Coordinates of C-alpha atoms in Angstrom, one line a residue:
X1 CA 0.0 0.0 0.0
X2 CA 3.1 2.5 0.8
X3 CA 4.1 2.0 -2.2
X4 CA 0.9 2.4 -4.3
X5 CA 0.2 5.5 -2.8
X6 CA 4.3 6.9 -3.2
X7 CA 4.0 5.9 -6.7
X8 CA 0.7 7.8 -7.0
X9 CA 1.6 10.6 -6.0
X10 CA 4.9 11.1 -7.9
X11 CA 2.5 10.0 -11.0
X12 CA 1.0 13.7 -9.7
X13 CA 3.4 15.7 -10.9
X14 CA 3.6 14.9 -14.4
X15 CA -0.3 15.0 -14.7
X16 CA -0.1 18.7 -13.0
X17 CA 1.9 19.6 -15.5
X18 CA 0.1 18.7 -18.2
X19 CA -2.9 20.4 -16.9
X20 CA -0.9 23.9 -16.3
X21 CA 0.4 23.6 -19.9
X22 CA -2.7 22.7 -21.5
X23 CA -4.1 26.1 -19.6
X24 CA -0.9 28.4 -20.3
X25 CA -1.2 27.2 -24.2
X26 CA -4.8 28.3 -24.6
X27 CA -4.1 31.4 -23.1
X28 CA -1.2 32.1 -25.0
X29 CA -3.2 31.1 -28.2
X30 CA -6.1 33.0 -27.7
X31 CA -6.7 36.6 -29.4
X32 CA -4.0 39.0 -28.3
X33 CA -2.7 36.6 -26.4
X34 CA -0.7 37.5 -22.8
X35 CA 1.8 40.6 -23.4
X36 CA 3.0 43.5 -22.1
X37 CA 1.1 46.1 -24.3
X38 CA -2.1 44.2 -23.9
X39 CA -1.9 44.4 -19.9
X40 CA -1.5 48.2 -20.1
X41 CA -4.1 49.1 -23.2
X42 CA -7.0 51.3 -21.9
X43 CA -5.2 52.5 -19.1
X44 CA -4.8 55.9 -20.6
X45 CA -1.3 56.3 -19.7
X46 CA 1.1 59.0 -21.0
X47 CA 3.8 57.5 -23.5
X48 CA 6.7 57.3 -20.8
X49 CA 4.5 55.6 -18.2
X50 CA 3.4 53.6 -21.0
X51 CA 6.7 52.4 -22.0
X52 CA 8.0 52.3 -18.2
X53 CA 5.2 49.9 -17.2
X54 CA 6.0 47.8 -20.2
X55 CA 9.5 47.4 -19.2
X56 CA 8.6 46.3 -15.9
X57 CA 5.8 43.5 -17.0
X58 CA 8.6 42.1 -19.1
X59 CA 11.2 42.3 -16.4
X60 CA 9.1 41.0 -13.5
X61 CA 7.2 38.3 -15.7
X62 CA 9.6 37.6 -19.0
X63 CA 6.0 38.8 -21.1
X64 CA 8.9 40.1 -23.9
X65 CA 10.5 36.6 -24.3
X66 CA 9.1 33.3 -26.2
X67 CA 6.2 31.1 -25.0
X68 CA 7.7 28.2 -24.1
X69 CA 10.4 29.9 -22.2
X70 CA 8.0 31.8 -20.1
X71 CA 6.2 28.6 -19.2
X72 CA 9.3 26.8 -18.2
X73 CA 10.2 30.4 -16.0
X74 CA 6.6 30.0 -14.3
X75 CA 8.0 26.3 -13.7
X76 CA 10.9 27.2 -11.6
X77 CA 8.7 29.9 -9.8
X78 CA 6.6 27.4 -8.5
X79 CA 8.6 24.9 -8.0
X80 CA 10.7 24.5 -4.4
X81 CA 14.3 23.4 -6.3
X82 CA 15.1 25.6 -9.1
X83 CA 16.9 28.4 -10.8
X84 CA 17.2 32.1 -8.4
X85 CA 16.5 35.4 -10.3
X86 CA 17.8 39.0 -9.2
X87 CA 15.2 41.9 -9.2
X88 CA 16.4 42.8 -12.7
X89 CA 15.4 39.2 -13.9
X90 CA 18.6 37.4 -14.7
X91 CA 19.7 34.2 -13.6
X92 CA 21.8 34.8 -10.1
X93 CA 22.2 31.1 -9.2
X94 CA 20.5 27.7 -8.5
X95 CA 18.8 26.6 -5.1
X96 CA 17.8 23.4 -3.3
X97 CA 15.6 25.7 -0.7
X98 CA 14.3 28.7 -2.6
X99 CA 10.8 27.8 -2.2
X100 CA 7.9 28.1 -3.8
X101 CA 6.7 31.5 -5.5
X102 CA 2.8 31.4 -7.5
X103 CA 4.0 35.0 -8.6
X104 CA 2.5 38.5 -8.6
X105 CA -1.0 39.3 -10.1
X106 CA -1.5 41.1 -12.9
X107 CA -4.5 42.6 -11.6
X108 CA -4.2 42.8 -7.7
X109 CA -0.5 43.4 -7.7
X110 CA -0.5 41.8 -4.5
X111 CA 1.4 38.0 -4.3
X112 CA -1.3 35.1 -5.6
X113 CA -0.2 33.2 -2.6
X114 CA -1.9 36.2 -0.2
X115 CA -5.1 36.6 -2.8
X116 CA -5.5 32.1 -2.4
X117 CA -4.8 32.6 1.4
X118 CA -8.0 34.6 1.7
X119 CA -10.3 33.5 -0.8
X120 CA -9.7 29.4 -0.6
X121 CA -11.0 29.2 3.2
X122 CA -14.2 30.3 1.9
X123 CA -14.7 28.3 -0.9
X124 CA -14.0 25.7 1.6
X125 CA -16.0 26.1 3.9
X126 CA -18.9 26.0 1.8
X127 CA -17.9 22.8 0.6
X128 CA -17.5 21.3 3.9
X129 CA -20.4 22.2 5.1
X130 CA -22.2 21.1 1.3
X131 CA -20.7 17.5 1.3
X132 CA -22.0 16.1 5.1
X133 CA -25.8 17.7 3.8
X134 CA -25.0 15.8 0.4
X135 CA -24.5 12.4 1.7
X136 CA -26.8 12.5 4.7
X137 CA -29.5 13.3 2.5
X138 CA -28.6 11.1 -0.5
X139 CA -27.7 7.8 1.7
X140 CA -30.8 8.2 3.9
X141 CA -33.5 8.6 1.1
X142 CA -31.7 6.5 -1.2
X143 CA -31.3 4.0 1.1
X144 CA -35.1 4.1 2.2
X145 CA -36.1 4.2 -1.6
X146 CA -34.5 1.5 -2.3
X147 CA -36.1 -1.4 0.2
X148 CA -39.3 0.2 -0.6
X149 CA -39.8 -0.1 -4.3
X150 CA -42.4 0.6 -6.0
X151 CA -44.1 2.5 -2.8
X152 CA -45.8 6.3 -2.7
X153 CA -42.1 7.5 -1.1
X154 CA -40.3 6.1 -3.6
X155 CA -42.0 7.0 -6.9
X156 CA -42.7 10.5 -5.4
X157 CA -39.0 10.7 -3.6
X158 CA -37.5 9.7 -7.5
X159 CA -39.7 12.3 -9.2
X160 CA -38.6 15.6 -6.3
X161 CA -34.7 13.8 -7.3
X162 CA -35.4 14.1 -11.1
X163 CA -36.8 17.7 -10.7
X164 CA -34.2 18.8 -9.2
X165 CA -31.4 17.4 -10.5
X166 CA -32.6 19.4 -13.9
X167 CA -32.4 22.5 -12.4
X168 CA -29.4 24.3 -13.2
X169 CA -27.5 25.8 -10.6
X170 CA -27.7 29.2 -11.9
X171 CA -31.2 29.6 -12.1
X172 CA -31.7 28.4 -8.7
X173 CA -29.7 30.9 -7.4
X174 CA -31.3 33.6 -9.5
X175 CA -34.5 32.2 -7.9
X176 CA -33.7 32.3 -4.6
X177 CA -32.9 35.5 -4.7
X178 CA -35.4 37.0 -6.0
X179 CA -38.1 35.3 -3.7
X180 CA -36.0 35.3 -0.5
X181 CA -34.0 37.9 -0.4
X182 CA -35.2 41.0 -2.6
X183 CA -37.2 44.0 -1.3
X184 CA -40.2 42.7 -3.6
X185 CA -40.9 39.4 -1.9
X186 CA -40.0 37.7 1.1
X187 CA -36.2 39.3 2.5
X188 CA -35.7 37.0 5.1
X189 CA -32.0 36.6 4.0
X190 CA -28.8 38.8 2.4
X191 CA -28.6 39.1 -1.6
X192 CA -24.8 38.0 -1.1
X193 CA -21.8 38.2 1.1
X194 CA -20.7 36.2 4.0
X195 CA -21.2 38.4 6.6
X196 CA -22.1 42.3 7.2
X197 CA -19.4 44.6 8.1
X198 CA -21.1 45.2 11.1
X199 CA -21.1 41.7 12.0
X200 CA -17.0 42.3 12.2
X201 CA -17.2 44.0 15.9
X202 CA -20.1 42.1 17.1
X203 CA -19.6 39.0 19.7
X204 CA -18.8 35.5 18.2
X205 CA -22.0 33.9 20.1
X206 CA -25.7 35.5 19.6
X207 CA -26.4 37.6 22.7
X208 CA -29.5 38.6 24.4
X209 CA -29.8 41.6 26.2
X210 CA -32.6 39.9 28.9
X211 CA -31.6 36.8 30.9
X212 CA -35.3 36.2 30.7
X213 CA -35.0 35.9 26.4
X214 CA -32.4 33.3 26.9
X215 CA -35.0 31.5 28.9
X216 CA -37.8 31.9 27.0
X217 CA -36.2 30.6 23.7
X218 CA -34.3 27.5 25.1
X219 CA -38.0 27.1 26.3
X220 CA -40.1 27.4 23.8
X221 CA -37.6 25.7 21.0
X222 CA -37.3 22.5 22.9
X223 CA -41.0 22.3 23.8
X224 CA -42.2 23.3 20.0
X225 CA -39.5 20.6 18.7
X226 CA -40.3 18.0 21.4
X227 CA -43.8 18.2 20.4
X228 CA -43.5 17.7 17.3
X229 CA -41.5 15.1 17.7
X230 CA -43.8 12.9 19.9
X231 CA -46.1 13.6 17.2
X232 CA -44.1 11.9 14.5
X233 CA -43.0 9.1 16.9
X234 CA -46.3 8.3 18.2
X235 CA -49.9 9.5 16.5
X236 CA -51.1 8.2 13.9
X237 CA -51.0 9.0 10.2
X238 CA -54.2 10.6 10.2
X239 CA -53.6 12.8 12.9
X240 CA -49.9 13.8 12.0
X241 CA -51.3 14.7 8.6
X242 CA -54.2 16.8 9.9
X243 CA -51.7 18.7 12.5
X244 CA -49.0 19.2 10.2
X245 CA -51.4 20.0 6.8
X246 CA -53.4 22.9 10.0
X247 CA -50.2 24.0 10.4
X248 CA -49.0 24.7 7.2
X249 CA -52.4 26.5 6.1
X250 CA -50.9 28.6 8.8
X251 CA -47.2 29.4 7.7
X252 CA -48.8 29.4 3.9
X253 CA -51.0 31.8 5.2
X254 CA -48.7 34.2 7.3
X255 CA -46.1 34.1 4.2
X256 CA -48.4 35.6 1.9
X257 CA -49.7 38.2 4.5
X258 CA -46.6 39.6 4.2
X259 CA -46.8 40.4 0.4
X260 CA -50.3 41.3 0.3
X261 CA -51.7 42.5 4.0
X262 CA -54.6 44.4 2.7
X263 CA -56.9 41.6 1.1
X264 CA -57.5 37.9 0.9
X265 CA -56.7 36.6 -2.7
X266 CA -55.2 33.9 -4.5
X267 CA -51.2 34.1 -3.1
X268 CA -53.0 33.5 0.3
X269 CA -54.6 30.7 -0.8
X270 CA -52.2 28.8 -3.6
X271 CA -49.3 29.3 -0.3
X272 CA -51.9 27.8 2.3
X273 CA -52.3 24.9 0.3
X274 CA -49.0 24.4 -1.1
X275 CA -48.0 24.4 3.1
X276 CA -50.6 22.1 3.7
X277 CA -50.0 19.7 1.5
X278 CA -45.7 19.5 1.7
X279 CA -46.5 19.2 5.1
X280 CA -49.3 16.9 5.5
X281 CA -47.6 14.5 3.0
X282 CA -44.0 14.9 4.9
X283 CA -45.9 13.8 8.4
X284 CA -47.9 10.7 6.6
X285 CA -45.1 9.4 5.2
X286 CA -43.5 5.9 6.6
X287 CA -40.2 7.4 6.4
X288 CA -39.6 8.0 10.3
X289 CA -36.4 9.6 10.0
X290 CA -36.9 12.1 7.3
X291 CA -40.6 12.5 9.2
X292 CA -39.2 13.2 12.8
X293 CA -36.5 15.7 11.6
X294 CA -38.4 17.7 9.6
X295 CA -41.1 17.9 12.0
X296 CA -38.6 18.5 14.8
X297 CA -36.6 21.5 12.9
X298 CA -40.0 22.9 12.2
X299 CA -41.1 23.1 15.7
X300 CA -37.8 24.3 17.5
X301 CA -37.8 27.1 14.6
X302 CA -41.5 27.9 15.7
X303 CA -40.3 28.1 19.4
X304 CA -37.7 30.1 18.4
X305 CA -40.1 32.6 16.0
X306 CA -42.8 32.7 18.9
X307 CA -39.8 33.7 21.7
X308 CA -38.7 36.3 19.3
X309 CA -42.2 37.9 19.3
X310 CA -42.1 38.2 23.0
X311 CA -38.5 38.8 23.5
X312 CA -37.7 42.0 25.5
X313 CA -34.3 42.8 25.3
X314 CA -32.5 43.9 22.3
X315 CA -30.9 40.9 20.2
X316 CA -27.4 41.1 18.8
X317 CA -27.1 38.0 15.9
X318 CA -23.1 37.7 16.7
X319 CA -21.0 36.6 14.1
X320 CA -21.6 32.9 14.0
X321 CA -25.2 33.5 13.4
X322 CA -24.7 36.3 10.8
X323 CA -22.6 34.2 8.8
X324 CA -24.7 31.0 8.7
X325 CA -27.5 33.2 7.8
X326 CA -25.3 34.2 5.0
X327 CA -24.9 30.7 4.1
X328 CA -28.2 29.3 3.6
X329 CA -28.4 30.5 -0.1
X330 CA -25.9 29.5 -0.9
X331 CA -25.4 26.0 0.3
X332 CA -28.8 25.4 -0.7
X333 CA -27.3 26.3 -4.3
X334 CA -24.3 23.8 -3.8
X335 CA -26.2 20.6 -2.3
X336 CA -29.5 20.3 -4.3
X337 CA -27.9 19.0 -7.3
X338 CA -25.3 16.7 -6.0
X339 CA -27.7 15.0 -3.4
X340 CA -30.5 14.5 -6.5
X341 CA -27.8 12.5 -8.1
X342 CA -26.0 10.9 -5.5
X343 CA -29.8 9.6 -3.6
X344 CA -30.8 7.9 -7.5
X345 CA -27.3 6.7 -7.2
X346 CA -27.8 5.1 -3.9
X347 CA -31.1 3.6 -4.5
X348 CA -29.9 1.8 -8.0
X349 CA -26.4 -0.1 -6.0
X350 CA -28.3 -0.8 -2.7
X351 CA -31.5 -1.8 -5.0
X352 CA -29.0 -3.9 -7.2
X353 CA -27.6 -5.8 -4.6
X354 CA -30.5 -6.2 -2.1
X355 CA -31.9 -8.8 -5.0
X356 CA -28.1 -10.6 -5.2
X357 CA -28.2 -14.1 -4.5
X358 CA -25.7 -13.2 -1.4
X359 CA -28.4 -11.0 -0.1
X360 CA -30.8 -13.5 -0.6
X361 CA -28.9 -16.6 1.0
X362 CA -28.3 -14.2 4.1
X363 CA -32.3 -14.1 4.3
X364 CA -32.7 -17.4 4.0
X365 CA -30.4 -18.3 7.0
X366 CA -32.7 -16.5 8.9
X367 CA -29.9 -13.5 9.1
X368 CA -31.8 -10.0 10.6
X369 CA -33.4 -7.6 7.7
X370 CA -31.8 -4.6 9.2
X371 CA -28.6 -6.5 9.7
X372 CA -28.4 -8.0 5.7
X373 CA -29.3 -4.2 5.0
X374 CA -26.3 -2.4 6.8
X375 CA -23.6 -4.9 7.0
X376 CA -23.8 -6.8 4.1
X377 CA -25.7 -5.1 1.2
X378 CA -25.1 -1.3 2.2
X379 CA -21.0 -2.1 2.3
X380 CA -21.6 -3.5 -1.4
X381 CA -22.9 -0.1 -2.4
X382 CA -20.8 1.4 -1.0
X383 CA -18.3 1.2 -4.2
X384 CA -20.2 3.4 -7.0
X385 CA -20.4 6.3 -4.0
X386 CA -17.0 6.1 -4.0
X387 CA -16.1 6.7 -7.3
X388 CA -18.7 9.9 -7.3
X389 CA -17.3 10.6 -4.3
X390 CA -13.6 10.8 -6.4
X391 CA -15.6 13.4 -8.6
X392 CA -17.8 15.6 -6.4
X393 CA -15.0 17.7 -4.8
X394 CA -14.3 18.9 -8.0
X395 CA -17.4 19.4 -9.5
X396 CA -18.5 21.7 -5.9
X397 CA -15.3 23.7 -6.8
X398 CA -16.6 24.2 -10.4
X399 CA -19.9 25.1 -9.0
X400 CA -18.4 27.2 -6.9
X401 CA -17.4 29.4 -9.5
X402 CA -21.4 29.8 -10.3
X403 CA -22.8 30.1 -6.7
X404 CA -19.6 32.4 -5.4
X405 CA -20.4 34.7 -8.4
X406 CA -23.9 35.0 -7.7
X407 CA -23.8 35.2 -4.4
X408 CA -20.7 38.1 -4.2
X409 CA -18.7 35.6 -2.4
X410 CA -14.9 36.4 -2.1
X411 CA -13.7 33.1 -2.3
X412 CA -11.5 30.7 -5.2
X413 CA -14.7 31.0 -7.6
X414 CA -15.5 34.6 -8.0
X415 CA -11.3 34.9 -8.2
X416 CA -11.1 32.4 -11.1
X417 CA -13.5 34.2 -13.2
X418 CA -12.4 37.7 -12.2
X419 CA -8.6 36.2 -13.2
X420 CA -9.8 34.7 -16.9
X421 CA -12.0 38.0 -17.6
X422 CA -8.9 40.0 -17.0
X423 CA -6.1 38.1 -18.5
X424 CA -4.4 37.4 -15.4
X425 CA -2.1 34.4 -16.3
X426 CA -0.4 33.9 -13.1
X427 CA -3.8 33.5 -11.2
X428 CA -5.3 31.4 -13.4
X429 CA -2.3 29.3 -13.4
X430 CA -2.1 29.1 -10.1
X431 CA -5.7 28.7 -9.3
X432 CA -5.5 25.7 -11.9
X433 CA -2.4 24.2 -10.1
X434 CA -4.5 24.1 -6.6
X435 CA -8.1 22.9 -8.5
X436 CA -5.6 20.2 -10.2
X437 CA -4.0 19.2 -7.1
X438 CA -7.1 18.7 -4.8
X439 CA -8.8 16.6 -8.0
X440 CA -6.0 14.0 -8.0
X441 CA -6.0 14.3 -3.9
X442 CA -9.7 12.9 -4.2
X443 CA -8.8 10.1 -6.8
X444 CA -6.4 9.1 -4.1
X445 CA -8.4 9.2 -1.5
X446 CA -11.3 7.4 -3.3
X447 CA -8.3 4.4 -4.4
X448 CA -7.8 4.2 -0.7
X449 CA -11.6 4.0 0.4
X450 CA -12.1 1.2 -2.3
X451 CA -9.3 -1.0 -0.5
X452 CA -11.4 -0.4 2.9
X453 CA -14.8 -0.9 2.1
X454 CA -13.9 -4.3 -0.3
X455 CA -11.3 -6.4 0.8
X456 CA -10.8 -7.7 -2.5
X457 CA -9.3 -4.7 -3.6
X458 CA -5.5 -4.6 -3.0
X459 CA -2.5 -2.5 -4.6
X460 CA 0.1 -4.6 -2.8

């Protein structure tokens, strides 16, 4: 195994650079290519400036000298053994220990190792927050779909997965801004950001200015979700529907209020039974554990709404709060898709080995449902979420790009466009280096998983 995994990762370097040169040649060949004079055009400089800001793009970046040279000078820059230039540019020596130097951007003129250092925290913390919601989501209702083929949750769970797996990214976005967070309809979150400036100074925990408020919503959230929950554990489907559908003529109800106060008409009434009915059919449905969640987030957010109305103090969000209210956009942006496609996923492997003849010889021995589930088909299936697995890391960082540009995020996304739109080769360069490198990280790391989840699988 050491010496798979050595082997892989010295096979790293030559694919990294084939990826870095397959991005420097398309921007070298594209239309006015990567120069000097194109970097300061439009800048309505006088002919001396001009000419003096020239000379130092070709001295700091070697824009005046041949393409394949330049390439091979952006090698040794990033590379920790390698050639040592003076501040004019030539060639002062060779190093073991120079380290490693991404450059200066054309745009920024700041080093690209300061603009990554700020912007790729961001980017990944949406993606570690996106990837636990993916594969909660996708095992558990893939999982459930599965050993219940053919029933109302699994025809209508495969139809909600379908739906929204053909939604593209940007639209949803789009849409979710303009329902949830524009002056028109409901702003109950920001258009974009991470956090408000004012946020910067507040406390990191929320804070109440009454001991009393503390009280009231610890109090009020665990009796609305505790509730609920007994309600989902314990009445029947009739009477969980009927609660649930009552309360969501409610919240339909109160949501349209706030567009249109005045007068009783159609929004009030397409909302109410939109509620109703998501609701109502969430409650009836067999599937406990998507059933008791939602009901229980439902009712600690309606403890926590009803202590708000009461509250008596004044209520400082704090800046944990702030910038997960920031965040619900757009991780709802990042997850939809990949959990669509991984729960189908899910359902066809564990579907496709719950009728093996393993699965079915387990049964026969008189070996537990849940246990032939879980320890012998479920480790099966295990294998095809792997391998997407291998690919979703990169695809969230492409769809990054999307969601971060929407949603006037300063992370890796919004700084790979703004670097293509402006020309800026050492950013993009660099930014494809880092995208490159944490691709074949999560081949590796899906190579490994295979060799634990199947013990058939060896690279000895």
């Amino acid at each position: 195994m050491t010496t798979y995994i050595l082997r892989r990762l010295l096979l790293m370097i030559p694919t990294l650079l084939g990826i870095t040169l397959v991005v420097f040649v398309v921007m070298a060949a594209a239309p006015g290519g990567i120069s000097s004079q194109s970097l300061v055009d439009g800048l309505n400089l006088e002919p001396q400036a001009k000419k003096a800001m020239e000379d130092y793009y070709n001295r700091m970046y070697g824009l005046d000298q041949p393409a394949p040279v330049q390439y091979l000078r952006w090698l040794n820059n990033v590379s920790p053994v390698g050639f040592v230039f003076d501040a004019q540019g030539q060639m002062s020596g060779f190093s073991w220990v120079k380290g490693v130097d991404l450059g200066l951007s054309f745009r920024y003129g700041r080093p690209v190792t300061d603009l990554i250092a700020e912007r790729l925290p961001i980017t990944l913390l949406l993606n570690v927050i996106s990837i636990p919601i993916i594969y909660v989501i996708a095992i558990a209702v893939g999982v459930h779909a599965a050993t219940r083929r053919g029933s109302r949750f699994d025809v209508g769970s495969g139809v909600v997965l379908l739906g929204l797996w053909s939604v593209p990214t940007m639209l949803t976005g789009v849409l979710l801004i303009g329902f949830f967070a524009s002056d028109q309809f409901w702003r109950w979150f920001p258009t974009g950001g991470i956090n408000r400036r004012e946020a910067l100074d507040m406390p990191f925990l929320p804070h109440w200015g009454a001991l009393g408020d503390v009280f009231g919503v610890l109090l009020l959230a665990g009796l609305g979700a505790s509730v609920l929950v007994w309600l989902s554990l314990f009445a029947r489907a009739r009477w969980r529907a009927l609660v649930m559908g009552g309360i969501g003529l409610v919240l339909g109800g109160l949501m349209a209020q706030q567009l249109q106060p005045d007068h009783l008409g159609l929004l009030h009434i397409s909302l109410a039974l939109v509620f109703a009915l998501s609701l109502g059919g969430i409650a009836a449905s067999e599937f406990a554990w998507l059933r008791t969640l939602t009901l229980g987030l439902l009712g600690c957010a309606l403890g926590v709404a009803l202590a708000a109305q009461f509250s008596q103090g004044v209520f400082v969000r704090g800046f944990l709060l702030d910038r997960l209210w920031h965040l619900v956009l757009p991780i709802i942006c990042l997850s939809y898709g990949g959990f669509a496609f991984l729960a189908k996923l899910t359902r066809s492997a564990v579907l496709e080995n719950l009728l093996a003849d393993y699965a079915r010889t387990a049964r026969a021995k008189g070996v537990a449902a849940r246990d032939v589930l879980w320890r012998h088909v479920f480790r099966n299936s295990l294998l095809p979420l792997i391998t997407v697995a291998a690919t979703l890391l990169p695809s969230l960082l492409a769809g990054s790009v999307i969601v971060e540009t929407i949603f006037s995020i300063d992370g890796m996304g919004k700084l790979a466009v703004e670097a293509v739109r402006t020309r800026d080769r050492e950013l993009v360069l660099s930014i494809t280096l880092i995208s490159g490198l944490l691709t074949l990280a999560g081949y590796l790391l899906a190579d490994l998983c295979y060799a634990i989840a199947d013990p058939r699988v060896t690279y000895d």
